[in-house]
Short mmCIF file of C-alpha atoms in Angstrom, two decimals:
data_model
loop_
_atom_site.label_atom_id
_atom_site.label_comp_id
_atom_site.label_asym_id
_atom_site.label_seq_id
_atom_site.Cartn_x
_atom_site.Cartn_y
_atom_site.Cartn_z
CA UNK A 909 110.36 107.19 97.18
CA UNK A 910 107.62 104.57 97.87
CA UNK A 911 106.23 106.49 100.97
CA UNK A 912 107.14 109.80 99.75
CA UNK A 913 103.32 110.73 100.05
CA UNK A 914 102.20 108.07 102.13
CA UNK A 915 103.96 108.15 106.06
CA UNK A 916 102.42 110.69 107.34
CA UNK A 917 100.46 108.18 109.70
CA UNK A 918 103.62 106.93 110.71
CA UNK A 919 105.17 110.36 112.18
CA UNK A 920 105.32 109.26 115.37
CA UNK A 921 107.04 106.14 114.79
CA UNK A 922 109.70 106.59 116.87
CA UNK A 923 107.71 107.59 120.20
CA UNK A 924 105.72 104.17 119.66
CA UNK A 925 109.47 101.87 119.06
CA UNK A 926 110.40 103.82 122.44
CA UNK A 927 107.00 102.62 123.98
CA UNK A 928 107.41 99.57 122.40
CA UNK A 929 110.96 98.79 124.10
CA UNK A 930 109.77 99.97 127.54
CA UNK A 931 107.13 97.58 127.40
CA UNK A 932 109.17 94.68 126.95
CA UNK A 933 111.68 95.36 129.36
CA UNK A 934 108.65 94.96 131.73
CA UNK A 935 106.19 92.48 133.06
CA UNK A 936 102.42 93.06 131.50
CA UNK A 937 99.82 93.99 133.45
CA UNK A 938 97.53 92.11 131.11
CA UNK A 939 98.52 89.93 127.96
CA UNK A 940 97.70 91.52 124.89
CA UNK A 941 94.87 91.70 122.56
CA UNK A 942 95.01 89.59 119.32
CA UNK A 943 93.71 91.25 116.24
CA UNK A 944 93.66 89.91 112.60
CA UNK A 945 95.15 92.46 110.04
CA UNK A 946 94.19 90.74 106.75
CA UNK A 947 95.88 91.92 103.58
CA UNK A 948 95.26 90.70 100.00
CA UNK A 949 98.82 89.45 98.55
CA UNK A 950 100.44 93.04 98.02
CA UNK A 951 104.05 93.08 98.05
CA UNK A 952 105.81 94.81 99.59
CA UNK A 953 103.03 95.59 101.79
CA UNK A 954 102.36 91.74 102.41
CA UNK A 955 103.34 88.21 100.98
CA UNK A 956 103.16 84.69 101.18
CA UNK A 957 106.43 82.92 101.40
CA UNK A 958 105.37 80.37 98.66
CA UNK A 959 107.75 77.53 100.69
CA UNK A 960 106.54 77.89 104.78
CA UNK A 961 103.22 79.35 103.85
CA UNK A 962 103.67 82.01 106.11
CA UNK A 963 102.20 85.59 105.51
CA UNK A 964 104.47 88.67 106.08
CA UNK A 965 105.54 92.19 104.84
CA UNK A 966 106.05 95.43 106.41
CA UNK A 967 102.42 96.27 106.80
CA UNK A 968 102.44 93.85 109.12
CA UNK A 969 105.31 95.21 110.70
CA UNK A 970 103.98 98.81 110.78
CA UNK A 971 100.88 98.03 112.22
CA UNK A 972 102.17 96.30 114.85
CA UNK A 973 104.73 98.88 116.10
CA UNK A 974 101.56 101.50 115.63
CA UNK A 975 99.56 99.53 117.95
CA UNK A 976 102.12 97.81 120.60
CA UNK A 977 101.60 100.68 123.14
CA UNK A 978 97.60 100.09 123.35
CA UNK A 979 98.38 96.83 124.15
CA UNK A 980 97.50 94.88 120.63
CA UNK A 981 99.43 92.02 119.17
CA UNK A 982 98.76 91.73 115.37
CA UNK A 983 98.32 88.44 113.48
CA UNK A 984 98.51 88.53 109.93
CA UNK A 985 96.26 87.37 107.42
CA UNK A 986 96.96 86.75 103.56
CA UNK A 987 94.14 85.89 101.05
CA UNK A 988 92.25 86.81 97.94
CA UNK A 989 90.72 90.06 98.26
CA UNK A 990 86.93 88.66 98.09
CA UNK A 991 88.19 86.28 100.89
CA UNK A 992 89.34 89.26 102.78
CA UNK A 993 86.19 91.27 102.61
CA UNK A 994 83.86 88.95 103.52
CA UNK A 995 85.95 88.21 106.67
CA UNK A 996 85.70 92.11 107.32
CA UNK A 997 82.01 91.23 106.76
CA UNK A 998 81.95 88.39 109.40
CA UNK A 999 84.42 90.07 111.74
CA UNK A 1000 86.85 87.25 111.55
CA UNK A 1001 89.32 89.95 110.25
CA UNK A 1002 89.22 93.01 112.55
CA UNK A 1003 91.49 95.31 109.96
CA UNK A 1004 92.68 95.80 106.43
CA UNK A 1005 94.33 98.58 104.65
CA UNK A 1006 92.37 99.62 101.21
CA UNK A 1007 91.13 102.45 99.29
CA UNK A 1008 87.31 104.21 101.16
CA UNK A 1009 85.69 103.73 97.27
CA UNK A 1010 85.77 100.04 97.51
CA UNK A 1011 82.50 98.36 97.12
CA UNK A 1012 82.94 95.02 98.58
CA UNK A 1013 83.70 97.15 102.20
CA UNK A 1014 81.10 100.10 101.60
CA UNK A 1015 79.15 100.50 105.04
CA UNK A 1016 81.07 97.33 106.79
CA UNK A 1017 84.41 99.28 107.67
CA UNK A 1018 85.64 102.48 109.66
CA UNK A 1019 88.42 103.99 107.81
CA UNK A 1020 90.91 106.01 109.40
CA UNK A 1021 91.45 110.04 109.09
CA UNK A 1022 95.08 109.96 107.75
CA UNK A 1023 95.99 107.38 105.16
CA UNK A 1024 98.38 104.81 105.25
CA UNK A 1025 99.85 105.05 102.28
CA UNK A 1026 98.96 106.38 98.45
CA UNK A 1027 99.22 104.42 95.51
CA UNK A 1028 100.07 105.23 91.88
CA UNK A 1029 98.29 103.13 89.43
CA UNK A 1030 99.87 102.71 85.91
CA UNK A 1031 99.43 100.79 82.61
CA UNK A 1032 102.12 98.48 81.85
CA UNK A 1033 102.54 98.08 78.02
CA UNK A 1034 105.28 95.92 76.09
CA UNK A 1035 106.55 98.03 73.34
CA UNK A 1036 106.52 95.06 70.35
CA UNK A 1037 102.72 94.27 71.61
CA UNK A 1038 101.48 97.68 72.00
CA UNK A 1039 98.52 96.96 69.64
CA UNK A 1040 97.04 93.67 71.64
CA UNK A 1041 94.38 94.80 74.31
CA UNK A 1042 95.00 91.90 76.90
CA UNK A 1043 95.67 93.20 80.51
CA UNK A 1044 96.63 91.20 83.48
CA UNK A 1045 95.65 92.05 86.35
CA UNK A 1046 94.29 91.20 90.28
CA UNK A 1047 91.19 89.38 90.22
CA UNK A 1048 88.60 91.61 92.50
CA UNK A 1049 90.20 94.73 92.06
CA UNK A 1050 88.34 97.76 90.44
CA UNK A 1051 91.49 100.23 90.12
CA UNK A 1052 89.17 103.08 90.74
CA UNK A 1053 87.56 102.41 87.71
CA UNK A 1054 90.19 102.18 85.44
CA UNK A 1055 88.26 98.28 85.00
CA UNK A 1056 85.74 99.37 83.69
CA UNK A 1057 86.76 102.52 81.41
CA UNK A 1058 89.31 99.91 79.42
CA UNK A 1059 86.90 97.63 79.15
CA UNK A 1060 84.67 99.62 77.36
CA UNK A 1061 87.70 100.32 75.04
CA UNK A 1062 87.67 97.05 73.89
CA UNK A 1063 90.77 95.54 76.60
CA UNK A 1064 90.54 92.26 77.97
CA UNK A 1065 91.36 91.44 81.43
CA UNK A 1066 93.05 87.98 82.79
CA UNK A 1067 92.23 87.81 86.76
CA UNK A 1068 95.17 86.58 88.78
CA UNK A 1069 95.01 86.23 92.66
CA UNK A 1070 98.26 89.02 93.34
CA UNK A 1071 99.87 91.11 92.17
CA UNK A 1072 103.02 88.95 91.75
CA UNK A 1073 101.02 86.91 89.04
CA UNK A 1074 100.02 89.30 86.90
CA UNK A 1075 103.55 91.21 86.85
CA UNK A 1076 104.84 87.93 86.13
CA UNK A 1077 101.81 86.91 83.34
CA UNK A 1078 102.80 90.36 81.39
CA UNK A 1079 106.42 90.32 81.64
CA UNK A 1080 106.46 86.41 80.20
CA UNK A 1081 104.04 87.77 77.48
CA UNK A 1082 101.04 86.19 78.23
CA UNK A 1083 98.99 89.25 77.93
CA UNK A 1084 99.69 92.71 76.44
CA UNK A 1085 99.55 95.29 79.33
CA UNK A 1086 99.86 95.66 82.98
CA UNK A 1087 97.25 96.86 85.28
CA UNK A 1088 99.24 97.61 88.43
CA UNK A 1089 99.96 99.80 91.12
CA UNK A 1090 103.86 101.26 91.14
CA UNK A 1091 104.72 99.67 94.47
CA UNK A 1092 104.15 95.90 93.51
CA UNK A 1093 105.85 96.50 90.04
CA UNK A 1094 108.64 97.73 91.73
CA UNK A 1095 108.80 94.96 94.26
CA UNK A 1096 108.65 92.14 92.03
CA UNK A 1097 111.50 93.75 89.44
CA UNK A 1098 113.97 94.00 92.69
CA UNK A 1099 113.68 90.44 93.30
CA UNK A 1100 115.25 89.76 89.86
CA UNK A 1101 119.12 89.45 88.60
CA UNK A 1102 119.89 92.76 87.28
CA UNK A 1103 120.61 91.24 83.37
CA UNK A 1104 116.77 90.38 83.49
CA UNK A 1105 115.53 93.46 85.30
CA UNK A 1106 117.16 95.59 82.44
CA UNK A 1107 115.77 93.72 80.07
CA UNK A 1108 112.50 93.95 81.03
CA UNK A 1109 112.94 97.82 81.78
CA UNK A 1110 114.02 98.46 77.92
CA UNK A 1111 111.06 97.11 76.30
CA UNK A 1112 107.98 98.43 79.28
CA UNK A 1113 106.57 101.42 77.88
CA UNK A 1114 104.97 102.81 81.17
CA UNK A 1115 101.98 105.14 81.40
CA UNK A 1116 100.53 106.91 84.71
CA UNK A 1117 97.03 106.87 85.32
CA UNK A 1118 95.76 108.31 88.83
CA UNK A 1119 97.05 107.93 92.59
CA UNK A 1120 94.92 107.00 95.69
CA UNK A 1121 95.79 107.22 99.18
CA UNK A 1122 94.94 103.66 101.04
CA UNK A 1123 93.85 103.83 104.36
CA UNK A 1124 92.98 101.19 107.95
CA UNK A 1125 89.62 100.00 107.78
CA UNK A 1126 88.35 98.72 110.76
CA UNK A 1127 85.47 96.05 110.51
CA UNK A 1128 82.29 97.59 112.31
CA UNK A 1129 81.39 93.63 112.87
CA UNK A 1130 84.95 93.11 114.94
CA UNK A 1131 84.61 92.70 119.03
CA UNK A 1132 87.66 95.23 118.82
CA UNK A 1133 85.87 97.93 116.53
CA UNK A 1134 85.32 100.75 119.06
CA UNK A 1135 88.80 99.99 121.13
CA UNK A 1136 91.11 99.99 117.42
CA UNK A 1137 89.10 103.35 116.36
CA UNK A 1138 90.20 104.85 119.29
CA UNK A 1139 93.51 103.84 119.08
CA UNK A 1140 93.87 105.22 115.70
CA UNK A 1141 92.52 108.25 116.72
CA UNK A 1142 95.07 109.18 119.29
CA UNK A 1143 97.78 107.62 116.49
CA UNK A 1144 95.98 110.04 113.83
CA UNK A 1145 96.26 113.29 116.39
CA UNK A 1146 99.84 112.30 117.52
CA UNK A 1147 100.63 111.93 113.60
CA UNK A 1148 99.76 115.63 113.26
CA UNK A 1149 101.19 117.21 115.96
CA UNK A 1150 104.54 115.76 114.79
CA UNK A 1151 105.50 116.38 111.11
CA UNK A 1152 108.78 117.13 112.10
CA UNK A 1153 109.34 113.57 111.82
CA UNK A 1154 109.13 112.40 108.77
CA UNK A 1155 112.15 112.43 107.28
CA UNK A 1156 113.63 110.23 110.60
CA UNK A 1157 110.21 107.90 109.52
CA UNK A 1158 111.04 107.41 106.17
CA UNK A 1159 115.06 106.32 107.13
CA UNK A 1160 113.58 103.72 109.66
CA UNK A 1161 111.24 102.51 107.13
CA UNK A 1162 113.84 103.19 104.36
CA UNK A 1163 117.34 102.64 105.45
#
C-alpha cells in the first residue's frame, strides 16, 4: 500500500538485481563511483539508528540497486533538511529525494522525469484535544503550503528535526495535531507493542489533505551531475517500457 502510486521508477528492478549479481560474480574493470544520497530523517525511507549512529532505510537501498549497473556505490547521508540543502548547494551531497516545489532546492537541483515515490499528507488530531491549535511538526518543511494556510488559521507549530519526533511529541500530548505525511506515521506506529498501537489508533481522528509525488534531485553543483542525469534517464526510459512489472516490484519491495 505504501508504494501503491509511487514504484513506477522502480519497474525494472529486477533487470538491475540481475545486473547487479553479474557484476559481483566478476572482477571490475574500474572501482566504482562514490556518490552521497542525503536524506532528511524520513522513516521508512531513511533513519538514524539512535545507538551506532549509522544512517539507513530502504531509500538507500533502492538507490543503490537503481544505480549498481552504471557503476555507482551510494553512501548515505542523514541530517536536518536545511543541512541537506545547503550540501545540495555546495555539492557535498550529489542526490536527495524531495518534492520539485521546494524552495530551499529551486534552481540548485535536476529532478528526475518519473517520481520516486508520492506522499499523502494528513492532519493528525487527538479526539479529547480537538479544540487546541498546536501542531507538531518537521522543522524546515513547508507541506506544500499546508504551513502556511494553518497558520493563518490561528495553529501553532512546534519544529522537531524528524518525523519520528513530532509523531512521538503528538501522540504523548505535547501538542494538539499532527502535521505528517502517511508513510512516517505508519512507520513509527509499527514499531510499537500492539496494546499501545491500538490505543493510540482509537483516539487519532485522521484527516487527508493533498498527495505529492517526491522525486531524485540531482545537485547541478555535484562533479557527478551530468553522469547521474544520464543514468536516470536510461532508468526513467527502461521504467516505461516495462510496466508489466510492477506488481513483481512491489513483492520485492513488499514481501
Amino acid at each position: 500500500m505504501l508504494f501503491r502510486f509511487t514504484l513506477i521508477l522502480l519497474l525494472s528492478l529486477n533487470t538491475y538485481i540481475v545486473l547487479s549479481a553479474q557484476l559481483a560474480a566478476k572482477p571490475a574493470d574500474n572501482d566504482p563511483t562514490t556518490i552521497v544520497l542525503g536524506l532528511t530523517g524520513f522513516a521508512p525511507y531513511s533513519t538514524i539508528d539512535e545507538e551506532t549512529g549509522q544512517c539507513f532505510g530502504s531509500g538507500f537501498d533502492i538507490t543503490q540497486t537503481l544505480l549498481l549497473s552504471d557503476n555507482f556505490k551510494v553512501k548515505p547521508f542523514c541530517a536536518a533538511p536545511a543541512r541537506v540543502y545547503r550540501s545540495i548547494e555546495e555539492g557535498k551531497i550529489d542526490l536527495t529525494v524531495n518534492i520539485k516545489s521546494t524552495n530551499a532546492l529551486k534552481d540548485k537541483v535536476s529532478f528526475t522525469k518519473i517520481p520516486f515515490d508520492k506522499l499523502k499528507l494528513n492532519l493528525y488530531s487527538k479526539n479529547e484535544q480537538s479544540s487546541s491549535k498546536t501542531v507538531a511538526s518537521i522543522r524546515g518543511y513547508d507541506y506544500e503550503g499546508q504551513r502556511r494556510k494553518m497558520e493563518e488559521q490561528g495553529y501553532k507549530f512546534v519544529d522537531v528535526p524528524n518525523a519520528d519526533n513530532a509523531t512521538n511529541l503528538f501522540l504523548n500530548g505535547r501538542t494538539s495535531h499532527l502535521l505528517s505525511y502517511e508513510n512516517p506515521y505508519i512507520h513509527f506506529l509499527n514499531q510499537l507493542d500492539s496494546e499501545t498501537r491500538t490505543s493510540y489508533e482509537q483516539i487519532v481522528q485522521i484527516e487527508y489533505l493533498t498527495s505529492v509525488p517526491t522525486h531524485y534531485a540531482i545537485s547541478k553543483s555535484s562533479p557527478h551531475h551530468d553522469s547521474l542525469v544520464a543514468a536516470f534517464n536510461r532508468i526513467d526510459e527502461k521504467a516505461l517500457a516495462d510496466q508489466h512489472f510492477i506488481s513483481q516490484v512491489i513483492a520485492i519491495i513488499h514481501p
